[in-house]
Coordinates of C-alpha atoms in Angstrom, one line a residue:
Chain A
X1 CA -0.1 0.0 -0.1
X2 CA 1.1 3.5 -0.9
X3 CA 0.1 6.5 1.1
X4 CA 0.4 10.1 0.1
X5 CA 0.2 12.7 3.1
X6 CA -0.2 16.4 1.8
X7 CA 1.0 18.5 4.8
X8 CA 3.4 16.0 6.2
X9 CA 5.9 18.4 7.6
X10 CA 3.2 19.9 9.9
X11 CA 2.9 18.8 13.4
X12 CA 0.0 16.4 12.9
X13 CA 1.5 15.1 9.6
X14 CA 4.8 14.4 11.2
X15 CA 3.2 12.5 14.1
X16 CA 1.0 10.6 11.7
X17 CA 3.8 9.7 9.5
X18 CA 5.9 8.3 12.3
X19 CA 3.2 6.3 13.5
X20 CA 2.4 4.8 10.3
X21 CA 6.1 3.9 9.9
X22 CA 6.2 2.5 13.4
X23 CA 2.9 0.5 12.7
X24 CA 4.1 -0.6 9.3
X25 CA 0.7 -1.3 8.1
X26 CA -2.5 0.8 7.5
X27 CA -5.5 -1.5 9.0
X28 CA -4.3 -5.0 8.0
X29 CA -2.5 -3.9 4.8
X30 CA 1.3 -3.6 4.9
X31 CA 2.5 -0.2 3.8
X32 CA 5.2 -0.4 1.1
X33 CA 5.6 3.4 0.5
X34 CA 4.8 6.7 2.0
X35 CA 5.1 9.9 0.0
X36 CA 5.5 12.9 2.4
X37 CA 4.8 16.3 0.8
X38 CA 4.8 19.7 2.2
X39 CA 6.1 23.1 1.6
X40 CA 9.5 21.9 3.2
X41 CA 11.0 18.6 3.1
X42 CA 9.7 16.4 6.0
X43 CA 13.1 14.6 6.6
X44 CA 11.4 11.6 8.1
X45 CA 13.3 8.5 7.4
X46 CA 12.6 4.5 7.6
X47 CA 14.5 1.5 7.2
X48 CA 11.5 -0.8 6.5
X49 CA 9.3 1.5 4.4
X50 CA 10.3 3.6 1.2
X51 CA 9.7 7.2 2.0
X52 CA 9.6 9.7 -0.8
X53 CA 9.9 13.1 0.4
X54 CA 8.7 15.9 -1.9
X55 CA 8.6 19.7 -1.3
X56 CA 6.5 22.1 -3.3
X57 CA 3.3 24.1 -3.4
X58 CA 0.1 22.1 -2.9
X59 CA -1.8 24.5 -5.1
X60 CA 0.7 24.2 -8.0
X61 CA -0.8 22.0 -10.8
X62 CA 2.1 20.1 -12.1
X63 CA 3.2 19.3 -8.8
X64 CA -0.1 17.7 -7.8
X65 CA -0.2 16.0 -11.1
X66 CA 2.8 14.1 -10.6
X67 CA 1.8 13.0 -7.3
X68 CA -1.3 11.5 -8.4
X69 CA 0.2 10.0 -11.6
X70 CA 1.8 7.7 -9.1
X71 CA -1.5 6.5 -7.9
X72 CA -1.4 6.3 -4.1
X73 CA -4.0 4.1 -2.7
X74 CA -4.8 6.4 0.4
X75 CA -4.5 10.3 0.3
X76 CA -4.4 12.0 3.4
X77 CA -4.9 15.9 2.8
X78 CA -3.6 17.9 5.8
X79 CA -2.1 20.9 3.8
X80 CA -3.7 24.2 4.6
X81 CA -3.3 28.0 5.3
X82 CA -4.3 28.3 8.9
X83 CA -7.3 30.5 10.1
X84 CA -5.6 33.6 11.1
X85 CA -3.5 33.6 8.0
X86 CA -6.5 32.8 5.6
X87 CA -8.2 35.8 7.3
X88 CA -5.5 38.2 6.8
X89 CA -4.6 37.2 3.2
X90 CA -7.8 36.5 1.3
X91 CA -6.1 35.3 -1.8
X92 CA -3.5 32.9 -0.4
X93 CA -6.4 31.3 1.8
X94 CA -8.6 30.7 -1.1
X95 CA -5.7 29.7 -3.3
X96 CA -4.1 27.0 -1.1
X97 CA -7.4 25.9 0.9
X98 CA -9.9 26.0 -1.9
X99 CA -8.1 25.9 -5.2
X100 CA -5.3 23.4 -3.9
X101 CA -7.9 21.1 -2.8
X102 CA -10.2 21.3 -5.8
X103 CA -7.2 20.7 -8.1
X104 CA -6.2 17.7 -6.1
X105 CA -9.8 16.4 -6.5
X106 CA -9.6 17.3 -10.3
X107 CA -6.4 15.4 -10.9
X108 CA -7.9 12.3 -9.3
X109 CA -10.9 12.5 -11.6
X110 CA -8.5 12.9 -14.7
X111 CA -7.2 9.4 -13.9
X112 CA -8.8 6.4 -15.4
X113 CA -9.9 3.5 -13.0
X114 CA -8.4 5.4 -10.1
X115 CA -10.6 5.7 -7.0
X116 CA -8.4 6.2 -3.7
X117 CA -9.5 6.8 -0.4
X118 CA -9.2 10.5 0.3
X119 CA -9.0 11.7 3.9
X120 CA -9.6 15.4 4.2
X121 CA -8.9 17.3 7.3
X122 CA -11.7 19.8 7.9
X123 CA -12.2 22.0 11.0
X124 CA -14.9 23.1 13.6
X125 CA -14.3 26.4 12.1
X126 CA -17.0 25.3 9.5
X127 CA -19.5 26.1 12.2
X128 CA -20.7 29.7 13.3
X129 CA -22.7 31.2 15.9
X130 CA -25.6 31.4 16.8
X131 CA -25.4 27.7 18.4
X132 CA -28.1 25.9 20.2
X133 CA -26.6 23.2 22.3
X134 CA -24.0 20.5 21.3
X135 CA -23.2 20.4 17.7
X136 CA -24.2 17.2 15.8
X137 CA -23.2 16.3 12.3
X138 CA -26.5 17.8 11.3
X139 CA -25.9 21.2 12.2
X140 CA -25.7 23.8 9.7
X141 CA -22.1 24.9 8.2
X142 CA -22.3 28.5 8.7
X143 CA -18.7 29.6 8.9
X144 CA -17.7 33.0 10.3
X145 CA -14.2 33.0 8.8
X146 CA -12.7 32.6 5.3
X147 CA -10.9 29.7 6.5
X148 CA -14.1 28.0 7.7
X149 CA -15.8 28.8 4.4
X150 CA -13.0 27.2 2.4
X151 CA -13.1 24.1 4.6
X152 CA -16.9 24.0 4.3
X153 CA -16.7 24.3 0.5
X154 CA -14.2 21.5 0.2
X155 CA -16.5 19.3 2.3
X156 CA -19.2 20.0 -0.3
X157 CA -16.8 19.1 -3.0
X158 CA -15.7 15.9 -1.2
X159 CA -19.2 14.7 -0.8
X160 CA -20.0 15.3 -4.4
X161 CA -16.9 13.7 -5.8
X162 CA -17.5 10.7 -3.6
X163 CA -21.2 10.5 -4.4
X164 CA -20.2 10.3 -8.2
X165 CA -17.7 7.6 -7.5
X166 CA -14.6 9.6 -8.4
X167 CA -12.9 8.9 -5.0
X168 CA -13.9 7.5 -1.7
X169 CA -13.7 10.5 0.4
X170 CA -14.2 11.2 4.1
X171 CA -13.7 14.5 6.0
X172 CA -13.0 14.8 9.6
X173 CA -13.6 17.9 11.5
X174 CA -10.7 18.2 14.1
X175 CA -11.2 19.8 17.4
X176 CA -8.7 22.6 18.4
X177 CA -5.5 20.5 18.8
X178 CA -3.5 20.9 21.9
X179 CA -0.7 20.9 23.1
X180 CA 0.9 21.8 19.9
X181 CA 4.8 21.6 20.3
X182 CA 7.2 24.2 19.2
X183 CA 6.3 27.7 18.7
X184 CA 3.0 29.8 18.2
X185 CA 1.5 29.6 14.6
X186 CA -0.8 32.1 13.0
X187 CA -4.0 30.1 13.8
X188 CA -6.3 32.1 16.0
X189 CA -6.5 29.1 18.4
X190 CA -2.7 29.1 18.8
X191 CA -3.0 30.3 22.4
X192 CA -4.9 27.2 23.6
X193 CA -1.6 25.4 23.3
X194 CA 0.4 28.3 24.2
X195 CA -1.1 28.7 27.9
X196 CA -0.1 25.2 28.6
X197 CA 3.2 24.6 26.6
X198 CA 5.0 28.0 27.4
X199 CA 4.3 27.8 31.3
X200 CA 5.4 24.1 31.4
X201 CA 8.6 25.4 29.7
X202 CA 9.1 28.1 32.3
X203 CA 8.1 30.9 29.9
X204 CA 5.3 33.4 30.0
X205 CA 2.1 32.9 28.0
X206 CA -0.5 35.4 26.9
X207 CA -4.1 34.4 27.2
X208 CA -6.2 36.7 24.8
X209 CA -9.6 35.6 25.8
X210 CA -11.8 35.1 29.0
X211 CA -11.5 32.3 31.3
X212 CA -15.1 31.5 30.5
X213 CA -14.3 30.7 26.9
X214 CA -15.2 26.9 26.2
X215 CA -13.4 24.8 23.6
X216 CA -13.5 21.4 22.0
X217 CA -10.0 19.9 22.3
X218 CA -8.0 16.9 21.1
X219 CA -4.4 15.8 21.7
X220 CA -2.0 15.5 18.5
X221 CA -1.9 11.8 19.2
X222 CA -5.8 11.6 19.0
X223 CA -5.8 13.7 15.9
X224 CA -3.2 11.0 14.2
X225 CA -5.5 8.3 15.4
X226 CA -8.6 10.1 13.8
X227 CA -6.6 10.2 10.6
X228 CA -5.6 6.6 10.7
X229 CA -9.1 5.2 11.5
X230 CA -10.8 7.5 8.8
X231 CA -8.2 6.0 6.3
X232 CA -9.2 2.6 7.0
X233 CA -13.0 2.4 8.0
X234 CA -15.9 1.3 5.9
X235 CA -17.4 4.5 4.4
X236 CA -20.5 2.8 3.5
X237 CA -22.4 3.7 6.7
X238 CA -21.5 7.4 6.0
X239 CA -24.0 7.6 3.0
X240 CA -23.7 11.0 1.3
X241 CA -22.7 12.9 4.5
X242 CA -19.1 12.0 4.4
X243 CA -17.9 14.7 7.1
X244 CA -17.7 14.0 10.6
X245 CA -17.4 16.0 13.9
X246 CA -14.6 14.2 15.9
X247 CA -14.8 13.4 19.4
X248 CA -13.1 15.8 21.9
X249 CA -12.9 17.0 25.3
X250 CA -15.0 20.2 26.2
X251 CA -13.3 22.4 28.6
X252 CA -13.2 26.0 29.6
X253 CA -9.9 28.1 29.7
X254 CA -10.5 28.1 33.5
X255 CA -10.9 24.3 33.3
X256 CA -7.6 24.2 31.4
X257 CA -5.7 26.3 33.7
X258 CA -7.0 23.9 36.8
X259 CA -5.8 20.9 35.0
X260 CA -2.5 22.6 34.5
X261 CA -2.4 23.1 38.1
X262 CA -3.4 19.6 38.8
X263 CA -0.6 18.1 36.7
X264 CA 2.2 20.7 37.3
X265 CA 1.4 22.8 40.4
X266 CA 0.9 26.7 40.8
X267 CA 4.4 27.9 39.5
X268 CA 3.3 27.2 35.7
X269 CA -0.2 28.7 36.2
X270 CA 1.5 32.0 37.6
X271 CA 3.1 32.4 34.2
X272 CA -0.2 32.9 32.3
X273 CA -0.6 36.7 31.5
X274 CA -4.1 37.9 30.7
X275 CA -4.1 40.3 27.8
X276 CA -7.6 40.4 26.0
X277 CA -7.1 40.6 22.3
X278 CA -10.4 41.6 20.7
X279 CA -9.4 40.3 17.2
X280 CA -8.9 36.8 18.6
X281 CA -11.8 36.8 20.8
X282 CA -14.0 37.7 17.6
X283 CA -12.8 34.8 15.9
X284 CA -13.0 32.6 18.9
X285 CA -16.6 33.8 19.9
X286 CA -17.9 32.3 16.7
X287 CA -16.5 28.9 17.4
X288 CA -18.8 26.2 18.8
X289 CA -18.3 25.2 22.2
X290 CA -19.5 21.6 22.5
X291 CA -20.3 18.8 20.2
X292 CA -22.3 15.7 20.1
X293 CA -19.8 13.3 18.2
X294 CA -22.3 10.5 18.4
X295 CA -21.7 9.5 14.7
X296 CA -18.0 9.4 15.0
X297 CA -18.1 7.4 18.1
X298 CA -20.4 4.9 16.6
X299 CA -17.9 4.7 13.9
X300 CA -15.1 3.8 16.3
X301 CA -13.4 7.1 16.6
X302 CA -11.9 7.7 20.1
X303 CA -11.2 10.9 22.2
X304 CA -8.7 11.7 24.9
X305 CA -10.4 11.0 28.3
X306 CA -9.8 14.6 29.8
X307 CA -7.8 17.7 29.6
X308 CA -5.3 16.5 32.3
X309 CA -4.5 13.5 30.1
X310 CA -3.8 15.8 27.2
X311 CA -1.2 17.8 29.4
X312 CA 0.4 14.6 30.5
X313 CA 0.7 13.4 27.0
X314 CA 2.3 16.5 26.1
X315 CA 4.8 16.1 29.0
X316 CA 5.7 12.7 27.8
X317 CA 6.2 13.8 24.3
X318 CA 8.8 16.5 25.5
X319 CA 10.8 13.9 27.3
X320 CA 11.1 11.6 24.2
Chain B
X1 CA -30.0 53.3 -10.4
X2 CA -28.4 50.7 -12.9
X3 CA -29.4 47.1 -12.5
X4 CA -27.5 44.3 -14.0
X5 CA -29.4 41.0 -14.5
X6 CA -27.2 37.9 -15.4
X7 CA -29.5 35.2 -16.9
X8 CA -31.9 37.9 -18.1
X9 CA -33.2 35.8 -21.2
X10 CA -34.5 33.1 -19.0
X11 CA -37.9 32.6 -17.9
X12 CA -37.7 34.3 -14.6
X13 CA -35.0 36.8 -16.0
X14 CA -37.4 38.0 -18.6
X15 CA -40.3 38.3 -16.2
X16 CA -38.3 40.2 -13.7
X17 CA -36.9 42.7 -16.3
X18 CA -40.4 43.4 -17.7
X19 CA -41.6 44.2 -14.2
X20 CA -38.7 46.3 -13.3
X21 CA -39.4 48.2 -16.5
X22 CA -43.2 48.5 -15.8
X23 CA -42.6 49.7 -12.2
X24 CA -39.8 52.1 -13.4
X25 CA -38.1 52.0 -10.0
X26 CA -36.5 49.6 -7.4
X27 CA -38.0 50.4 -4.0
X28 CA -38.2 54.1 -4.2
X29 CA -35.2 54.6 -6.6
X30 CA -35.9 55.3 -10.2
X31 CA -34.1 52.8 -12.4
X32 CA -31.9 54.7 -15.2
X33 CA -30.6 51.6 -16.9
X34 CA -31.0 47.8 -17.0
X35 CA -28.2 45.6 -18.4
X36 CA -29.7 42.3 -19.5
X37 CA -27.0 39.6 -20.0
X38 CA -27.6 36.1 -21.2
X39 CA -26.1 33.4 -23.6
X40 CA -28.7 34.9 -26.1
X41 CA -30.0 38.6 -26.4
X42 CA -32.9 39.2 -24.3
X43 CA -34.3 41.5 -26.8
X44 CA -36.5 43.5 -24.2
X45 CA -37.1 46.9 -25.2
X46 CA -38.2 50.1 -23.1
X47 CA -39.0 53.6 -24.1
X48 CA -38.2 55.1 -20.5
X49 CA -35.4 53.2 -19.2
X50 CA -31.9 52.6 -21.1
X51 CA -31.7 49.0 -21.8
X52 CA -28.3 47.4 -22.6
X53 CA -28.6 44.0 -24.1
X54 CA -25.5 41.8 -24.0
X55 CA -25.0 38.2 -24.9
X56 CA -22.1 36.0 -23.8
X57 CA -20.8 33.4 -21.5
X58 CA -21.4 34.4 -17.8
X59 CA -18.1 32.4 -17.0
X60 CA -15.9 34.3 -19.4
X61 CA -13.5 36.5 -17.7
X62 CA -13.3 39.6 -19.8
X63 CA -17.1 39.5 -20.5
X64 CA -17.9 39.7 -16.9
X65 CA -15.0 42.3 -16.2
X66 CA -16.6 44.7 -18.7
X67 CA -20.2 44.1 -17.0
X68 CA -18.5 45.0 -13.6
X69 CA -16.4 47.9 -14.7
X70 CA -19.7 49.7 -15.4
X71 CA -20.5 49.4 -11.7
X72 CA -24.1 48.5 -11.5
X73 CA -25.8 49.4 -8.2
X74 CA -27.5 46.1 -8.2
X75 CA -26.6 42.7 -9.6
X76 CA -29.3 40.0 -9.9
X77 CA -27.6 36.7 -10.7
X78 CA -29.8 34.2 -12.2
X79 CA -27.7 32.5 -14.8
X80 CA -27.0 28.8 -14.3
X81 CA -26.8 25.3 -15.8
X82 CA -29.8 23.6 -14.6
X83 CA -29.8 20.6 -12.4
X84 CA -30.2 17.8 -14.9
X85 CA -27.5 19.2 -17.1
X86 CA -25.2 19.9 -14.2
X87 CA -25.5 16.4 -13.3
X88 CA -25.0 15.2 -16.9
X89 CA -22.2 17.3 -17.7
X90 CA -19.8 17.6 -14.6
X91 CA -17.5 20.0 -16.2
X92 CA -20.1 22.3 -17.6
X93 CA -21.9 22.6 -14.4
X94 CA -19.0 23.4 -12.1
X95 CA -17.6 25.9 -14.9
X96 CA -20.8 28.0 -15.2
X97 CA -22.3 27.4 -11.7
X98 CA -19.4 27.7 -9.6
X99 CA -16.4 29.3 -11.4
X100 CA -18.7 31.7 -13.3
X101 CA -20.2 32.8 -9.9
X102 CA -16.9 32.9 -8.0
X103 CA -15.3 35.0 -10.9
X104 CA -18.2 37.5 -10.7
X105 CA -17.6 38.0 -7.0
X106 CA -14.0 38.4 -7.7
X107 CA -14.5 41.1 -10.2
X108 CA -16.5 42.9 -7.8
X109 CA -13.8 42.4 -5.2
X110 CA -11.1 43.8 -7.8
X111 CA -13.0 47.2 -8.0
X112 CA -12.1 49.9 -5.6
X113 CA -14.9 51.4 -3.4
X114 CA -17.5 49.4 -5.1
X115 CA -19.9 47.3 -2.8
X116 CA -23.0 46.5 -4.9
X117 CA -26.2 44.6 -3.7
X118 CA -25.8 41.1 -5.1
X119 CA -28.9 38.9 -5.4
X120 CA -28.0 35.2 -6.0
X121 CA -30.6 32.7 -6.9
X122 CA -30.0 29.5 -4.9
X123 CA -32.2 26.4 -5.1
X124 CA -33.8 24.1 -2.5
X125 CA -31.5 21.6 -4.2
X126 CA -28.8 22.6 -1.6
X127 CA -30.9 20.2 0.8
X128 CA -30.5 16.4 0.8
X129 CA -32.1 13.4 2.5
X130 CA -32.7 12.4 5.3
X131 CA -35.0 15.2 6.2
X132 CA -37.0 15.6 9.4
X133 CA -40.1 18.0 9.5
X134 CA -40.2 21.1 7.7
X135 CA -37.0 22.6 6.5
X136 CA -35.9 25.9 8.3
X137 CA -33.0 28.1 7.2
X138 CA -31.0 26.3 10.1
X139 CA -31.1 22.9 8.2
X140 CA -27.8 21.5 7.1
X141 CA -26.8 22.1 3.4
X142 CA -26.4 18.5 2.2
X143 CA -26.9 18.5 -1.5
X144 CA -27.4 15.2 -3.3
X145 CA -26.6 16.6 -6.9
X146 CA -23.7 18.4 -8.3
X147 CA -26.1 21.3 -9.2
X148 CA -27.0 21.5 -5.4
X149 CA -23.4 21.3 -4.4
X150 CA -22.5 24.2 -6.8
X151 CA -25.4 26.4 -5.2
X152 CA -24.4 25.5 -1.8
X153 CA -20.8 26.4 -2.5
X154 CA -22.0 29.9 -4.0
X155 CA -23.9 30.4 -1.0
X156 CA -21.0 30.1 1.2
X157 CA -18.9 32.3 -0.9
X158 CA -21.7 34.8 -0.8
X159 CA -21.7 34.8 3.0
X160 CA -18.0 35.1 3.2
X161 CA -17.7 38.0 0.5
X162 CA -20.6 39.8 2.3
X163 CA -19.1 39.3 5.8
X164 CA -16.0 40.8 4.6
X165 CA -17.7 43.9 3.1
X166 CA -16.9 43.1 -0.5
X167 CA -20.5 43.3 -1.6
X168 CA -23.8 43.2 0.1
X169 CA -25.2 39.7 -0.8
X170 CA -28.3 38.0 -0.2
X171 CA -29.2 34.6 -1.7
X172 CA -32.6 33.4 -2.1
X173 CA -33.5 29.6 -2.6
X174 CA -36.2 29.5 -5.1
X175 CA -39.0 26.8 -4.7
X176 CA -39.7 24.9 -7.8
X177 CA -41.1 27.3 -10.2
X178 CA -44.3 26.2 -12.0
X179 CA -46.0 26.8 -14.2
X180 CA -43.0 27.5 -16.6
X181 CA -44.2 28.6 -20.1
X182 CA -42.7 27.1 -23.2
X183 CA -41.0 23.8 -23.6
X184 CA -39.6 21.3 -21.0
X185 CA -36.1 22.0 -20.2
X186 CA -33.4 19.9 -18.7
X187 CA -34.0 20.5 -15.1
X188 CA -35.3 17.3 -13.4
X189 CA -38.2 19.4 -12.1
X190 CA -39.2 20.1 -15.4
X191 CA -42.2 17.9 -15.2
X192 CA -43.8 19.9 -12.3
X193 CA -44.7 22.3 -15.1
X194 CA -45.1 20.0 -17.8
X195 CA -48.2 18.1 -16.2
X196 CA -50.1 21.5 -16.0
X197 CA -48.7 23.3 -19.1
X198 CA -49.1 20.5 -21.7
X199 CA -52.7 19.4 -20.6
X200 CA -53.9 23.0 -20.6
X201 CA -52.6 23.3 -24.1
X202 CA -54.2 20.0 -25.3
X203 CA -51.1 18.1 -25.3
X204 CA -50.2 14.8 -23.5
X205 CA -47.9 15.1 -20.4
X206 CA -45.5 12.6 -18.9
X207 CA -45.5 12.3 -15.1
X208 CA -42.2 10.4 -14.2
X209 CA -43.0 10.2 -10.5
X210 CA -45.6 8.9 -8.0
X211 CA -48.7 11.0 -7.3
X212 CA -47.5 11.0 -3.6
X213 CA -44.4 13.1 -4.3
X214 CA -44.7 16.3 -2.5
X215 CA -43.0 19.5 -3.6
X216 CA -42.5 23.3 -2.8
X217 CA -43.6 25.5 -5.4
X218 CA -44.0 29.0 -6.5
X219 CA -45.1 30.7 -9.6
X220 CA -42.9 32.8 -11.9
X221 CA -44.4 36.0 -10.7
X222 CA -43.8 35.2 -7.0
X223 CA -40.4 34.5 -8.0
X224 CA -39.9 37.7 -9.6
X225 CA -41.3 39.3 -6.5
X226 CA -38.8 37.4 -4.3
X227 CA -35.9 38.9 -6.4
X228 CA -37.2 42.4 -6.2
X229 CA -37.9 42.3 -2.7
X230 CA -34.2 40.8 -2.1
X231 CA -32.7 43.6 -4.1
X232 CA -34.3 46.1 -2.0
X233 CA -34.7 44.8 1.6
X234 CA -32.3 45.9 4.7
X235 CA -29.8 43.1 4.8
X236 CA -28.6 43.9 8.5
X237 CA -31.3 41.6 9.9
X238 CA -29.8 38.6 8.0
X239 CA -26.5 38.7 10.0
X240 CA -24.0 36.5 8.7
X241 CA -26.5 34.0 7.3
X242 CA -27.5 35.7 4.0
X243 CA -29.1 32.8 2.3
X244 CA -32.9 32.3 2.7
X245 CA -35.6 29.8 1.9
X246 CA -38.4 31.3 0.0
X247 CA -42.1 30.8 1.0
X248 CA -44.0 28.5 -1.3
X249 CA -46.9 26.0 -1.7
X250 CA -46.5 22.6 -0.3
X251 CA -48.4 20.1 -2.6
X252 CA -48.4 16.7 -3.7
X253 CA -48.5 15.6 -7.3
X254 CA -52.1 14.3 -6.5
X255 CA -52.8 17.7 -5.0
X256 CA -51.6 19.4 -8.3
X257 CA -53.8 17.3 -10.5
X258 CA -56.9 18.0 -8.2
X259 CA -56.2 21.7 -8.6
X260 CA -55.9 21.2 -12.4
X261 CA -59.3 19.5 -12.3
X262 CA -60.7 22.4 -10.1
X263 CA -59.5 25.1 -12.6
X264 CA -59.8 23.2 -15.8
X265 CA -62.0 20.1 -15.6
X266 CA -61.5 16.5 -16.4
X267 CA -60.3 16.7 -20.0
X268 CA -56.8 18.1 -19.2
X269 CA -56.2 15.7 -16.3
X270 CA -56.9 12.7 -18.8
X271 CA -53.9 13.9 -20.8
X272 CA -51.3 13.1 -18.1
X273 CA -49.5 9.8 -18.7
X274 CA -47.8 8.0 -15.9
X275 CA -44.5 6.7 -17.1
X276 CA -42.1 6.4 -13.9
X277 CA -38.5 7.4 -14.7
X278 CA -36.0 6.1 -12.1
X279 CA -33.5 8.7 -12.8
X280 CA -35.8 11.5 -12.3
X281 CA -37.4 9.9 -9.1
X282 CA -33.9 9.3 -7.9
X283 CA -33.2 13.2 -7.9
X284 CA -36.5 14.2 -6.6
X285 CA -36.4 11.7 -3.9
X286 CA -33.7 13.6 -2.4
X287 CA -35.4 17.0 -2.6
X288 CA -37.2 18.3 0.6
X289 CA -40.9 18.3 0.5
X290 CA -41.8 21.0 2.9
X291 CA -40.3 24.2 4.3
X292 CA -40.7 26.6 7.3
X293 CA -39.9 29.9 5.6
X294 CA -40.5 31.8 8.9
X295 CA -37.3 33.9 8.4
X296 CA -38.2 35.0 4.8
X297 CA -42.0 35.7 5.8
X298 CA -40.6 37.9 8.7
X299 CA -38.5 39.7 6.1
X300 CA -41.5 40.5 4.0
X301 CA -41.3 38.0 1.3
X302 CA -44.8 36.6 0.1
X303 CA -45.8 33.3 -1.5
X304 CA -48.7 32.3 -3.7
X305 CA -51.8 31.6 -1.7
X306 CA -52.3 28.1 -3.2
X307 CA -51.7 25.9 -6.2
X308 CA -55.0 26.6 -7.9
X309 CA -54.0 30.3 -8.0
X310 CA -50.6 29.2 -9.7
X311 CA -52.7 27.6 -12.3
X312 CA -54.8 30.5 -12.8
X313 CA -51.9 32.9 -13.0
X314 CA -50.5 30.7 -15.8
X315 CA -53.8 30.7 -17.5
X316 CA -53.8 34.6 -17.5
X317 CA -50.2 34.7 -18.8
X318 CA -51.1 32.5 -21.7
X319 CA -53.8 34.9 -22.7
X320 CA -51.5 38.1 -22.6

C-alpha cells in the first residue's frame, strides 16, 4: 500500500507519518511506500518503508499531477493555510485551501480507473454562531471566517466527488489540537496550546480571551488516530454525508488552567498573563463550544479521556 | 440606479426585467438603466429606461469584467446550468455554476470602493435526504446533486464576501417554479410544469414520479417578486447567514392534479400519462418536501396563496 500525505511536515503530519512507519501497516495492509509532501521536506526516514519526500506548493498544478500519477492508494490531505492567515490574506487562503484541494480532486478525476481513499482534514471552524446546544453532524455549516468557508466548500466538493464515485472520500473536523509543540503559529487558536506549553517550559504565555471561553480539544496523538481510523474504516455507513465531527474534550480556559495546576502545580499557572485581544476574541466567539460526536463514536473514533491526560501526553512527548 | 441581470433571457429573468421596466423603480429609487445579460440577447425594449442587451458566456472573464467595470448598483444573478444538465455534464456545471459565480464575485472585489447589492438565486437543491420535518434556514446544506453542491458553495462564498464587506449579498433559495411557459427544459423538475402546461394546451404530458411526491412550489410571478424584494430589503437583520428559503406552496402531485381538475375540468387531467422514470425519481426523492420559511416571511417575502392560484396565473399569462 502506498500512502500520500499532503502537509506531512506539519505537526500532525509528522506525528501521523511516524506512527504509520512504526505500525508498518494501515489497518491490515502492509505499507510499502509513504510519500511525504509539504512546503518543506519532511525529512522523516525509515529503514523498512520506502519514503519519498517531496517539497512544493500544494496548489501547483504540475506538482499535484505528478503526485497523483503515482496513484497512491490512500491520500491524507492536511495541507492548509491556517485560520488567522487565511483571514489576513484573502487570496492565499482561497488559493491554497480551496483551489489547491479542488485541483487535487480534479487530478484524481482525470485518472482512469483510479478511486483512492481520500481523507480530508476539515475543522470545527465550518460552524458559526448562533449555536444551540451540542453540535451534531446535522448542524448547519455557517462559517464565520474565510478559513471555515474554504473548509466547508471542500467538504461539499468531497461529498459530491464521492457521491459520483470519483474517489472514496471522508472528511474529519478536527477539534482544536492541544498541546502543539514548538512555537505559536498564525492560527487564532494558537493560544490554547500556548497557555499550557509555554508555562510548562518556564516561559510566560499570553491568554487573549476570558477564562469562560469553552473549547473542544483533542491531543496530537488523538488527531493522528482519527486520521488513521478515517483511512481504514468502511465508508458505506456514512451515506452521502461524508464529513464528521471528531470526539473531543469540552473544557473552559478556566478548566484548562485548573488541569495545568493539577498536573504541574501553581508555578506554571502563575506564568499565564491575561491580555485580552479583541481580534482573537471575535474569531473564537464564533466557534462552537461543545459537540455531540455520536456518529463518529459509533464509527469507532476515540477521544482523549480528559484535559489533564492531554497535558500529561504533552509532557511525555517533551521527554522523548 | 443601474441594475445588471445575469440570466435575463431566461423565464424568470425576462419576467423580472419586464416588471422592473413597468415599475420604473426599484424600491423608491428610479431605474436609469438595466443591463440584460445572457447566452442569447434578451431583446427586451423600453421607451423610458435605457436597456443594454449583451450576449455572452457568464463564465468568461473579460465579459464579466466589462459588465462589472460599468459598476451596476444592483446585480441579480440568475444565470445557471440547470440541475439535470449539471448532473450529466460535470465540467459544464462546475464551470458555469461555480466558477462563473466566483469570478463574478472576484471581479467585484477587484474594484475599488464598489460594494453593490448582489442577489444570488440559489435552490432548494442545496438540501438532501434524510429530512426531518419542515426545513428551516438552520437545516444542514447537504446536496445530493452536483447542481445543489454548486449552489451551496456559492452560498458559502456569498456569505464570506458579504461578511468581509466586499459586496452586500443576499441569496434566495427558489422553490420549484411552476408553471413554466414554453417547452420542457433539462431540469429534473421540468415535469412539475409539464403536467399542468401541456394538458392545458391540449397536449399529453408525462408524469415520471408517483402521485405522492410532495414539492415546494412558487409561480414565476412570485419568483420575480422574491428577487425584487431581495434587491431592496435591509440586509442587516440577516446577520452572517444571508441565504433564505423562500415561501412556497407545499403540494403533492395528486394535489396538483386535483387543482388542475378544479381549475380546468377532467379533460386536461386525462392527458397526463404516468411513466415512471427512475433517474428523475432518484433526484426528486432527495429533494425536501416542505419548508418553514419563517425567516423569509418575517422579512416580507410573500408566496402564492395555493396551487390553484398558480394555475390560474399561468392561464392569465397565456392569454396576454
